[in-house]
Short mmCIF file of C-alpha atoms and ligand atoms in Angstrom, two decimals:
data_model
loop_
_atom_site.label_atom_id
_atom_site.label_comp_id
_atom_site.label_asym_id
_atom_site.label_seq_id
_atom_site.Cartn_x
_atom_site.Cartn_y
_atom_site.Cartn_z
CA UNK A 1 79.92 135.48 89.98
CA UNK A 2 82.45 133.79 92.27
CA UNK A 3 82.65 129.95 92.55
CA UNK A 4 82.56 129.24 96.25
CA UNK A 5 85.16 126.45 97.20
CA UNK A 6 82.42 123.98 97.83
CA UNK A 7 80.62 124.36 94.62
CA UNK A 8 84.34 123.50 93.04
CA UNK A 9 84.51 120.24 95.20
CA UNK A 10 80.72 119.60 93.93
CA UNK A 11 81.92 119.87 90.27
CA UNK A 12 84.68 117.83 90.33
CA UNK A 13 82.98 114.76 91.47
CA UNK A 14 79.96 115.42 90.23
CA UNK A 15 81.20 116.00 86.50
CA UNK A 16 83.90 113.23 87.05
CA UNK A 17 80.93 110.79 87.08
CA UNK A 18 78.89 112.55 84.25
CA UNK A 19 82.08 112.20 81.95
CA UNK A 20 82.06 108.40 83.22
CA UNK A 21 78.36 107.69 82.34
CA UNK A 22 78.33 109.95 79.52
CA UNK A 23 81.88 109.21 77.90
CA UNK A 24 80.54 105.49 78.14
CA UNK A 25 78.90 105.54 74.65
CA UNK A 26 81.98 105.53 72.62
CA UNK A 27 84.43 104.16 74.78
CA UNK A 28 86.81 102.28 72.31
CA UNK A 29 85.19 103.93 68.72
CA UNK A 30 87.31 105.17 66.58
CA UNK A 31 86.00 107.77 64.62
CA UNK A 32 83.51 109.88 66.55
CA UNK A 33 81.53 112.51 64.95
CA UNK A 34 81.07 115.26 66.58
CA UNK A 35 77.32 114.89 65.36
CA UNK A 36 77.09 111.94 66.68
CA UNK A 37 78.64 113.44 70.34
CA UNK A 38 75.83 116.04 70.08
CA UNK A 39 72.70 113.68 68.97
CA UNK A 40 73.75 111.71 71.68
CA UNK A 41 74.48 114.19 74.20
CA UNK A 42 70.62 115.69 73.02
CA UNK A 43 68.87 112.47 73.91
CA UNK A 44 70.40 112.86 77.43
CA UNK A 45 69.11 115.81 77.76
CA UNK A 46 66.04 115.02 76.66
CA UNK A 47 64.22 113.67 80.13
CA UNK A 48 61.29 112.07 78.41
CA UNK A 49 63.49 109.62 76.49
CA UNK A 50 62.73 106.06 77.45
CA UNK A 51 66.58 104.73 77.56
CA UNK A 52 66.67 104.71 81.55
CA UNK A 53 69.81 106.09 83.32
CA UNK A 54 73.55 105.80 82.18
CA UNK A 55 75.88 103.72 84.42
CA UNK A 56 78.75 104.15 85.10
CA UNK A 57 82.05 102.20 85.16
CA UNK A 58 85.20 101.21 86.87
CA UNK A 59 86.64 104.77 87.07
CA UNK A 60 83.46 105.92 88.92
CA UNK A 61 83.45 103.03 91.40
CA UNK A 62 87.21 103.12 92.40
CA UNK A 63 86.62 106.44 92.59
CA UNK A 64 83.76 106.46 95.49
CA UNK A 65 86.14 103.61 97.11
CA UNK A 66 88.57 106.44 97.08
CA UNK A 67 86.63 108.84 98.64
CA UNK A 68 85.03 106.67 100.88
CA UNK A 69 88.14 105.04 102.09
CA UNK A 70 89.71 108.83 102.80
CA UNK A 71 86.70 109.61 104.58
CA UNK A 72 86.60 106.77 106.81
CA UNK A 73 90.38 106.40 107.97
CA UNK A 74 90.61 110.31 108.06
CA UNK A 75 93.64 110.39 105.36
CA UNK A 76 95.18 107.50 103.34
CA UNK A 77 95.39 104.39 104.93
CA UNK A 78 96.28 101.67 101.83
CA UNK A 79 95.30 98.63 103.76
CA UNK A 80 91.50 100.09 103.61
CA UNK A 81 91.90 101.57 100.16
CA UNK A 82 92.94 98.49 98.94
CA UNK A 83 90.35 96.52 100.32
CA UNK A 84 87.73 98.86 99.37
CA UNK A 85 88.94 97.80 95.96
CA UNK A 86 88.70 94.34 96.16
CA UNK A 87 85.14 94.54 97.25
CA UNK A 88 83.91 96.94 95.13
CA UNK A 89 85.48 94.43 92.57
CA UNK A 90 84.10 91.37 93.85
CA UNK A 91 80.69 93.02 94.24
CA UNK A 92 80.40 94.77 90.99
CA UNK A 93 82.67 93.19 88.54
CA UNK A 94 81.41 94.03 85.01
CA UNK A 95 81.71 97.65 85.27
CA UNK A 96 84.17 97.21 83.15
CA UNK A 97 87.72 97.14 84.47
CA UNK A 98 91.10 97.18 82.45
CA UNK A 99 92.10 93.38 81.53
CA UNK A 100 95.50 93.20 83.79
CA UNK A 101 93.86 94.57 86.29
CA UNK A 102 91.17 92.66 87.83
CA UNK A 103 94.29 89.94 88.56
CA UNK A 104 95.37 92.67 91.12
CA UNK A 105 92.14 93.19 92.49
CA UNK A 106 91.54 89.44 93.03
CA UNK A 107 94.69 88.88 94.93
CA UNK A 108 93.87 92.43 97.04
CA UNK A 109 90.67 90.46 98.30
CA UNK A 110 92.98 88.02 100.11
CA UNK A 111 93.34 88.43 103.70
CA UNK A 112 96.74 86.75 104.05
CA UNK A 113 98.40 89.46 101.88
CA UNK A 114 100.54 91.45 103.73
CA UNK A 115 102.00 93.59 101.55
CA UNK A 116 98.90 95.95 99.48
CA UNK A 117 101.15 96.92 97.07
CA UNK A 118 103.08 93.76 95.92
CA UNK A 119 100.07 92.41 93.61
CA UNK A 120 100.60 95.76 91.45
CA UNK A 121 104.40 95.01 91.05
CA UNK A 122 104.11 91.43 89.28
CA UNK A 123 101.57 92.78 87.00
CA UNK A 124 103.33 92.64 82.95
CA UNK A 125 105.99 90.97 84.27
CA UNK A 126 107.10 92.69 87.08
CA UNK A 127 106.85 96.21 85.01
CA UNK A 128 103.84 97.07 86.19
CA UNK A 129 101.12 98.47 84.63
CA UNK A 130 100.84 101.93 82.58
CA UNK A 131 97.03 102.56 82.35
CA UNK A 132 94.88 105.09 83.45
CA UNK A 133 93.11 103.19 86.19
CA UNK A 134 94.91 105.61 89.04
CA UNK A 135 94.71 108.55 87.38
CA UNK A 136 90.84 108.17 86.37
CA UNK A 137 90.23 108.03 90.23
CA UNK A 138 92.58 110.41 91.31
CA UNK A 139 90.02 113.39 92.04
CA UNK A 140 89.59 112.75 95.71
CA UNK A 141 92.84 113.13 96.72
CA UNK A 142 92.83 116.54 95.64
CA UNK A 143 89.76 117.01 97.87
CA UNK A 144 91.09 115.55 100.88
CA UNK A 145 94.81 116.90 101.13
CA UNK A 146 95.23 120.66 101.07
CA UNK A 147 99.31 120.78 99.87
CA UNK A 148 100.39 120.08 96.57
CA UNK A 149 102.85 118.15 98.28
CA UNK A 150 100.55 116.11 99.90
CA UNK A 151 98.00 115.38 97.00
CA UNK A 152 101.83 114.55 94.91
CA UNK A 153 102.12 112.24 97.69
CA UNK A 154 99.05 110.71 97.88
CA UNK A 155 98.21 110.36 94.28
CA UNK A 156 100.83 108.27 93.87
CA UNK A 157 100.27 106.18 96.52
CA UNK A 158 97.21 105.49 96.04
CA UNK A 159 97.96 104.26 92.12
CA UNK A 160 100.71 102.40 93.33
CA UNK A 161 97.91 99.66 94.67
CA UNK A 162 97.47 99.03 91.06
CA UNK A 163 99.86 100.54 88.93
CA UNK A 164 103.54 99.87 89.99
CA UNK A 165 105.13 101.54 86.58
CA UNK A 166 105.94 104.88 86.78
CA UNK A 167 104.04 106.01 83.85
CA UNK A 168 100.87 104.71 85.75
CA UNK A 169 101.25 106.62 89.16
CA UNK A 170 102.94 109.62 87.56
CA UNK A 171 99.80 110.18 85.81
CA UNK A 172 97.76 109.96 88.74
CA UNK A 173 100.31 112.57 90.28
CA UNK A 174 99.79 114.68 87.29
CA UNK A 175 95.88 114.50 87.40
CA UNK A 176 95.88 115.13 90.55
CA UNK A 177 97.65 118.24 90.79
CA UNK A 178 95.75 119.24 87.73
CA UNK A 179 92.62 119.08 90.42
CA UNK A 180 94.23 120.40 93.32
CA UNK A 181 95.43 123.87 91.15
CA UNK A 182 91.91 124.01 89.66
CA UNK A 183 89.74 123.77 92.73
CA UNK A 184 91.97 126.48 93.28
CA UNK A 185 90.93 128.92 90.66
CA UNK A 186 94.15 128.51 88.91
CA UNK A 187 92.26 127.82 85.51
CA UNK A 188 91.83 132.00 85.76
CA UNK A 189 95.36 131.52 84.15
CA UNK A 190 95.05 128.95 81.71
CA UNK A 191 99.50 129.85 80.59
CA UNK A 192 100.44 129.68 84.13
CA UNK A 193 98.03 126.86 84.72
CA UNK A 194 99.86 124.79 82.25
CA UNK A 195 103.42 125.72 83.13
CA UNK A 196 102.90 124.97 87.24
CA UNK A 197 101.96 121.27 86.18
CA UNK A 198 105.34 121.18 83.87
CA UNK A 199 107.41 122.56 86.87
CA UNK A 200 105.64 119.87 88.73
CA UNK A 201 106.10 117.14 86.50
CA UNK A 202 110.06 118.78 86.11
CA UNK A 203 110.53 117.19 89.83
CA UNK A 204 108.32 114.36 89.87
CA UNK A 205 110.49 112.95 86.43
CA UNK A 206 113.62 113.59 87.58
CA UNK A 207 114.04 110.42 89.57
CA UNK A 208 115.10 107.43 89.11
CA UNK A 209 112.19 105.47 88.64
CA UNK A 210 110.54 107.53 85.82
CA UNK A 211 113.97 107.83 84.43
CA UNK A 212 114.39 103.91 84.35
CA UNK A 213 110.64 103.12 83.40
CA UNK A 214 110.95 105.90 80.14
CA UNK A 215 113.95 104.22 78.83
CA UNK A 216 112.58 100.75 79.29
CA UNK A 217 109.37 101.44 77.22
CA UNK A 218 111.67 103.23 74.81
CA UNK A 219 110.21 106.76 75.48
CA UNK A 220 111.39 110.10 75.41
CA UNK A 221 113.29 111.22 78.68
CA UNK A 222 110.52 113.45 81.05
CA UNK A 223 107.38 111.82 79.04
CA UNK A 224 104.64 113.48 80.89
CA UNK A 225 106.82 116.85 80.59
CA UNK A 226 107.02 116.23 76.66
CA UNK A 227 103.76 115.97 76.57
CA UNK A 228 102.23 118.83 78.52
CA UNK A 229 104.98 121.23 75.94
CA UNK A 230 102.83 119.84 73.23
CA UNK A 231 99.68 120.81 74.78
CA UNK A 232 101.40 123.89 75.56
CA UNK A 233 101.97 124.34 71.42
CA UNK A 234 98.52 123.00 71.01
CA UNK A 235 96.69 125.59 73.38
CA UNK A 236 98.77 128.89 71.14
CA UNK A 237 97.05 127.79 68.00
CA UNK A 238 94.15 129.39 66.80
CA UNK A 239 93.01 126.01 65.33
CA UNK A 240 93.76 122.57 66.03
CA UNK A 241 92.15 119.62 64.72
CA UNK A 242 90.94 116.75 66.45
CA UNK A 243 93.18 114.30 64.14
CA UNK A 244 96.30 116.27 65.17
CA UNK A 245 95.08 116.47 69.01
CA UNK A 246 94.97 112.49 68.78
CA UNK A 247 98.21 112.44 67.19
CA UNK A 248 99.84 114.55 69.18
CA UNK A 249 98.22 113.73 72.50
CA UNK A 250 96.80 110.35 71.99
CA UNK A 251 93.34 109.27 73.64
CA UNK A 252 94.17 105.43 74.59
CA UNK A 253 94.01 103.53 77.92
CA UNK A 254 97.99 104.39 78.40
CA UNK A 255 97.90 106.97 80.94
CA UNK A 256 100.85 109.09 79.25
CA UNK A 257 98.38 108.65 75.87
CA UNK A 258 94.89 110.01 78.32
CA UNK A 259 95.89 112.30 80.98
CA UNK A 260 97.61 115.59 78.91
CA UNK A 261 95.09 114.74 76.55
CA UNK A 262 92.07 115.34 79.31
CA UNK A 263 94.38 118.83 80.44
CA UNK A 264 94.05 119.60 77.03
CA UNK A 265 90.54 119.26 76.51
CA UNK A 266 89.89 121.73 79.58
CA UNK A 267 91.96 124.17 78.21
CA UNK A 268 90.98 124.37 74.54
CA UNK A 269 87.47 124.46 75.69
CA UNK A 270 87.42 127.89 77.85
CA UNK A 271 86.32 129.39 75.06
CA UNK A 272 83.74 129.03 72.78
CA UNK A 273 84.36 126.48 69.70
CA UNK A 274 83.30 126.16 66.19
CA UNK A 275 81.02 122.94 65.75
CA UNK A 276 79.43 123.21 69.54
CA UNK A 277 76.20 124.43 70.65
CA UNK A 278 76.79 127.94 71.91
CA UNK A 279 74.50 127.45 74.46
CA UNK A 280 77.49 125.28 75.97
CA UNK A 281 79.11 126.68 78.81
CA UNK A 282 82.46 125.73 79.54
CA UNK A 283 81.87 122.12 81.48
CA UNK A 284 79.25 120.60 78.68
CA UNK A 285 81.83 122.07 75.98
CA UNK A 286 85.08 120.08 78.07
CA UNK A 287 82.65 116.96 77.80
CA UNK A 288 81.29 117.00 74.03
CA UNK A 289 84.98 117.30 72.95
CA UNK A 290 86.36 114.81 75.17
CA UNK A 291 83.50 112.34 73.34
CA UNK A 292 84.73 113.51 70.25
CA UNK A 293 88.43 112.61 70.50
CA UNK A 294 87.40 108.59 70.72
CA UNK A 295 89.51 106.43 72.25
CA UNK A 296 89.12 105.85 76.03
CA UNK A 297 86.08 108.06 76.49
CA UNK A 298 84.69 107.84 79.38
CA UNK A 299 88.18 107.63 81.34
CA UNK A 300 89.04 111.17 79.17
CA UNK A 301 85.68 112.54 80.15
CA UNK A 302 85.78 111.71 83.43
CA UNK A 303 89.56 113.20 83.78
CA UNK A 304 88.64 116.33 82.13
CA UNK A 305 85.24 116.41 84.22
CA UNK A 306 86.91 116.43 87.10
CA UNK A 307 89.09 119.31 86.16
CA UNK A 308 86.99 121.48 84.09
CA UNK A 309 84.13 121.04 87.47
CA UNK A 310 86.33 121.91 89.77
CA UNK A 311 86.64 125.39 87.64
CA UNK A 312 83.27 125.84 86.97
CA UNK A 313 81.40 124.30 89.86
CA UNK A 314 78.73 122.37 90.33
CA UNK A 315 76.23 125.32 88.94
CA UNK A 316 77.85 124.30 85.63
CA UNK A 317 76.77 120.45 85.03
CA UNK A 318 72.87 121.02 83.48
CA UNK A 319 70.24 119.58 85.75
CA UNK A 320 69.83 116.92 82.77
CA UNK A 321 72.93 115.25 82.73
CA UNK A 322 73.07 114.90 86.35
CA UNK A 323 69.81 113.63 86.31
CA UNK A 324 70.92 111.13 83.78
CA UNK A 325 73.71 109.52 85.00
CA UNK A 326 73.92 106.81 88.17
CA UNK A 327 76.07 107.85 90.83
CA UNK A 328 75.66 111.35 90.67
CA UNK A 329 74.16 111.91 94.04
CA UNK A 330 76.48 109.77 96.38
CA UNK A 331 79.71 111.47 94.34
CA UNK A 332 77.31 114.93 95.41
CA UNK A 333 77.23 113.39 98.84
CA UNK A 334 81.16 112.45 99.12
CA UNK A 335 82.03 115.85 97.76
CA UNK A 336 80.57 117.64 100.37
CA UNK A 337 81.66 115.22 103.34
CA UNK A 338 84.96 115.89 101.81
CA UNK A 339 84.87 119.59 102.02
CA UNK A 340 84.36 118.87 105.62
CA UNK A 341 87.36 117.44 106.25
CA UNK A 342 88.88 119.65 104.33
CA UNK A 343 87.89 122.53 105.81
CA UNK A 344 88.67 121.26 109.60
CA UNK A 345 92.67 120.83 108.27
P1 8NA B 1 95.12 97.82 83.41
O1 8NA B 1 96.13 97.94 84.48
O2 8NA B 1 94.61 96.49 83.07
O3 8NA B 1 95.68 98.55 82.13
C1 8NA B 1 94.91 98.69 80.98
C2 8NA B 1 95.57 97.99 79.80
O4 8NA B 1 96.75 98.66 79.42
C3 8NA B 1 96.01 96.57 80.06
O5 8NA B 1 94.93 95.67 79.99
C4 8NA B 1 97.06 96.37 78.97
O6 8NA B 1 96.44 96.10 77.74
C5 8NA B 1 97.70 97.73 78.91
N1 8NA B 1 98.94 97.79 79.73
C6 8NA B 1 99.11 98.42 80.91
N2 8NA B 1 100.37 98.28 81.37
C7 8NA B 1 101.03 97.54 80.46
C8 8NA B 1 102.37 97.07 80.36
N3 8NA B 1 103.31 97.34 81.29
N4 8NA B 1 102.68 96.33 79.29
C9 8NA B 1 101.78 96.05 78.33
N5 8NA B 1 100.49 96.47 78.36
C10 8NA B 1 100.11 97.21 79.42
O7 8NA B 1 93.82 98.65 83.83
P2 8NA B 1 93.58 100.17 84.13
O8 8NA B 1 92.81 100.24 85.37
O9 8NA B 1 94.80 100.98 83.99
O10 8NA B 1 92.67 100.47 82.89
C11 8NA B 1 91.94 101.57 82.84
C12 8NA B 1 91.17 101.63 81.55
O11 8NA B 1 90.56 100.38 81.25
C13 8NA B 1 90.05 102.59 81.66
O12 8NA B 1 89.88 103.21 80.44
C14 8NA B 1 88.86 101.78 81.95
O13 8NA B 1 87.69 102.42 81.61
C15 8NA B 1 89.14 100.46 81.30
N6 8NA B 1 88.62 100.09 80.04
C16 8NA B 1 88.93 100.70 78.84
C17 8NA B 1 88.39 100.28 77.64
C18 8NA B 1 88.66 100.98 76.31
O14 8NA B 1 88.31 100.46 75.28
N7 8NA B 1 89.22 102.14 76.25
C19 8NA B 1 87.56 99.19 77.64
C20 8NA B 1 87.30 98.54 78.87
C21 8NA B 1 87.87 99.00 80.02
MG1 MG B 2 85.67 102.90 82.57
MG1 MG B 3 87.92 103.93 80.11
#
């Protein structure tokens, strides 16, 4: 039947933080197997195994400082945001956070600094940094601002307290949107879908910034735009391997190399596919093949998670995994407070 609106806010935070705990196994491998995605992905459904729970990482933590912070200021507020950071940091600090990072999230802790967003700009010498750190949080946003316009807004924003190059906050913005049009049902459509985010994107890399930041890392001009064409390409085949998805798409910790490739993984798994269970549904299908990709894993899971349970719904994660994996119920808990407040808009 139907998926109600809430059950869609449910499955994106829910399944952001299963792709986190779950993605965690081969974060940084190589080569992964899809047997090896499905042995593992066995034993966590397997409740009697004696492994305890799966934790999860820095994507899942700034994410509930996300949530949390929209809850409790009622919007975005980035002095709060930012110092929900910090002590989330300072309180948990080997879940596993980029390397450039944590230097921003020390200097956030201070209470002299005025300015939130000016540790972010000197990171990589004053280029700011490119990884996925504000898009693998991004989900909230999407769950707390109604317009696309606001959740373009606000995605970026919020990224900008860590990621100052375009590349990083424009995939935030991307991911985001990707959320917001998917809580939305627009996954229905999986062509239209696709070519709403590269209208989006059309805008969003048209100024100046993007334009600058592109040339400077010696990319193609509209990167993110590039990029979703390929997935485009990559979604009208009738088969596409994983070698050419990583070659095409990339799965590193580069945003522009993580965020179309997490789209893609959504998309390319509505439908059944050869080499996974077909007991799968759509969600635990999005999740085995993010696995399988290697690379960044559990920031790809976690991205595609939140997309692909914002289209199925929380009905769609198995009992198992969300038994599994730490966090589950407070990202259950912040889902629904967030409904709230989105509802009362
Ligand atoms: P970040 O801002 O530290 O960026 C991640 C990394 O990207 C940096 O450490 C650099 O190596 C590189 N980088 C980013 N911007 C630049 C630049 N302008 N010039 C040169 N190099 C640059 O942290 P983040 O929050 O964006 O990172 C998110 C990712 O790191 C997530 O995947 C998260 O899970 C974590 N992580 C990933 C791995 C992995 O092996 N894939 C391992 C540990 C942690
Ligand atoms: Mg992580
Ligand atoms: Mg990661």
């Amino acid at each position: 039947g139907p998926v109600s609106t809430l059950s869609r806010f449910r499955g994106a935070l829910v399944a952001a933080v299963v792709g986190d705990c779950i993605g965690g196994e081969f974060e940084g491998a190589e080569d992964v197997p899809l047997d090896r995605v499905l042995q593992h992905l066995s034993g966590v459904e397997d409740e009697s195994r004696g492994d305890g729970i799966l934790q999860y990482s820095d994507d899942t933590a700034m994410m509930r400082c996300v949530a949390d912070s929209l809850l409790t200021r009622v919007g975005f507020d980035e002095q709060d945001m930012a110092r929900s950071f910090a002590k989330e940091y300072s309180l948990a600090p080997g879940r596993g956070y980029g390397s450039g990072v944590i230097q921003v999230l020390r200097k956030l802790a201070s209470p002299q600094l005025s300015d939130v967003f000016q540790p972010a700009r000197a990171q990589f010498g004053g280029r700011g940094s490119f990884g996925n750190g504000g898009a693998m949080r991004v989900a909230p946003f999407a769950l707390a601002f109604r317009s696309a316009a606001e959740v373009r807004k606000y995605s970026r924003l919020g990224a900008m307290l860590t990621h100052s190059c375009s590349l990083g906050y424009n995939g935030a913005v991307l991911q985001g949107l990707a959320v917001h049009l998917s809580l939305q049902g627009a996954l229905s459509l999986p062509q239209e879908f696709i070519n709403r985010l590269i209208s989006e994107m059309e805008v969003v890399e048209k100024e100046d910034s993007a334009q600058r930041d592109a040339k400077a890392l010696n990319l193609a001009e509209f990167p993110y735009c590039t990029r979703l064409h390929r997935v485009k390409e990559l979604i009208e085949r009738s088969s596409v391997s994983v070698e050419e998805v990583i070659s095409e798409l990339g799965n590193g910790i580069a945003a522009l190399q993580s965020v179309p490739t997490a789209i893609f993984c959504v998309l390319h798994c509505l439908e059944p596919r050869e080499g996974l269970p077909e007991r799968y549904g759509g969600l635990e299908r999005t999740i085995a093949y993010s696995l399988a990709l290697g690379g960044d894993t559990d920031t790809i899971a976690c991205m595609a998670g939140a997309i692909a349970g914002a289209h199925y719904g929380i009905e769609a994660v198995p009992r198992s995994w969300q038994m599994s994996c730490e966090g589950v119920e407070e990202a259950d808990h912040l889902a629904k407070r967030l409904y709230k407040l989105y509802q009362s808009q």
